[in-house]
């Protein structure tokens, strides 16, 4: 029988993604900042397959209350 794989959370995936991006991306520090400052506070404990469009739209709405639209767009591009 196949074993069920544990759900991967956003923070675990993001950490691995950042490690892989460190050597191939010029803007690594910016990406890391976006993940740590803007994305992890909201999505870190959520399973990747549990993040919905509604979650992302709510996150964007919350971010726009305190940040400039360009900053929100850059953080969203990191999430994409």
Short mmCIF file of C-alpha atoms in Angstrom, two decimals:
data_model
loop_
_atom_site.label_atom_id
_atom_site.label_comp_id
_atom_site.label_asym_id
_atom_site.label_seq_id
_atom_site.Cartn_x
_atom_site.Cartn_y
_atom_site.Cartn_z
CA UNK A 1 0.00 0.00 0.00
CA UNK A 2 1.14 3.51 -0.71
CA UNK A 3 1.88 5.72 2.25
CA UNK A 4 0.20 9.07 2.40
CA UNK A 5 2.71 11.88 2.09
CA UNK A 6 2.53 14.57 4.76
CA UNK A 7 1.10 17.89 3.64
CA UNK A 8 3.75 20.47 2.85
CA UNK A 9 3.16 23.85 4.42
CA UNK A 10 3.85 27.12 2.70
CA UNK A 11 6.81 27.91 4.97
CA UNK A 12 8.51 24.56 4.30
CA UNK A 13 8.05 24.97 0.56
CA UNK A 14 9.18 28.62 0.65
CA UNK A 15 12.34 27.71 2.56
CA UNK A 16 13.27 25.09 -0.02
CA UNK A 17 12.40 27.42 -2.87
CA UNK A 18 14.58 30.18 -1.41
CA UNK A 19 17.51 27.78 -1.01
CA UNK A 20 17.24 26.79 -4.67
CA UNK A 21 16.87 30.43 -5.76
CA UNK A 22 19.86 31.69 -3.78
CA UNK A 23 22.42 30.84 -6.45
CA UNK A 24 20.33 31.50 -9.55
CA UNK A 25 18.45 34.73 -8.80
CA UNK A 26 19.99 38.18 -8.60
CA UNK A 27 17.23 39.56 -6.38
CA UNK A 28 17.50 36.81 -3.76
CA UNK A 29 17.56 39.22 -0.81
CA UNK A 30 14.39 40.90 -2.03
CA UNK A 31 12.62 37.58 -2.51
CA UNK A 32 13.66 36.45 0.95
CA UNK A 33 12.41 39.72 2.43
CA UNK A 34 9.03 39.33 0.71
CA UNK A 35 8.64 35.78 1.98
CA UNK A 36 9.66 36.59 5.55
CA UNK A 37 7.95 39.97 5.94
CA UNK A 38 4.78 39.72 3.86
CA UNK A 39 3.98 36.10 2.98
CA UNK A 40 4.96 33.93 5.95
CA UNK A 41 2.87 35.83 8.51
CA UNK A 42 -0.28 34.89 6.59
CA UNK A 43 0.49 31.65 4.78
CA UNK A 44 3.27 29.92 6.75
CA UNK A 45 1.11 27.28 8.48
CA UNK A 46 -1.26 26.62 5.58
CA UNK A 47 -0.84 23.52 3.47
CA UNK A 48 0.03 24.42 -0.11
CA UNK A 49 -3.07 22.74 -1.46
CA UNK A 50 -5.23 24.61 1.07
CA UNK A 51 -4.31 28.11 -0.13
CA UNK A 52 -7.25 29.36 -2.16
CA UNK A 53 -7.82 32.27 -4.50
CA UNK A 54 -9.96 33.77 -1.77
CA UNK A 55 -7.05 33.55 0.69
CA UNK A 56 -4.79 35.37 -1.75
CA UNK A 57 -7.42 38.03 -2.51
CA UNK A 58 -7.96 38.61 1.22
CA UNK A 59 -4.20 38.87 1.72
CA UNK A 60 -3.94 41.45 -1.06
CA UNK A 61 -6.78 43.49 0.46
CA UNK A 62 -5.12 43.45 3.88
CA UNK A 63 -1.72 44.39 2.49
CA UNK A 64 -3.15 47.30 0.52
CA UNK A 65 -4.39 48.86 3.76
CA UNK A 66 -0.81 49.50 4.90
CA UNK A 67 1.40 49.26 1.82
CA UNK A 68 1.67 51.00 -1.50
CA UNK A 69 0.16 49.10 -4.45
CA UNK A 70 3.58 48.59 -6.05
CA UNK A 71 4.90 46.92 -2.89
CA UNK A 72 1.88 44.61 -2.76
CA UNK A 73 2.36 43.76 -6.42
CA UNK A 74 6.03 42.87 -5.90
CA UNK A 75 5.21 40.63 -2.92
CA UNK A 76 2.38 39.02 -4.92
CA UNK A 77 4.79 38.35 -7.79
CA UNK A 78 7.04 36.54 -5.32
CA UNK A 79 4.04 34.47 -4.22
CA UNK A 80 3.20 33.60 -7.82
#
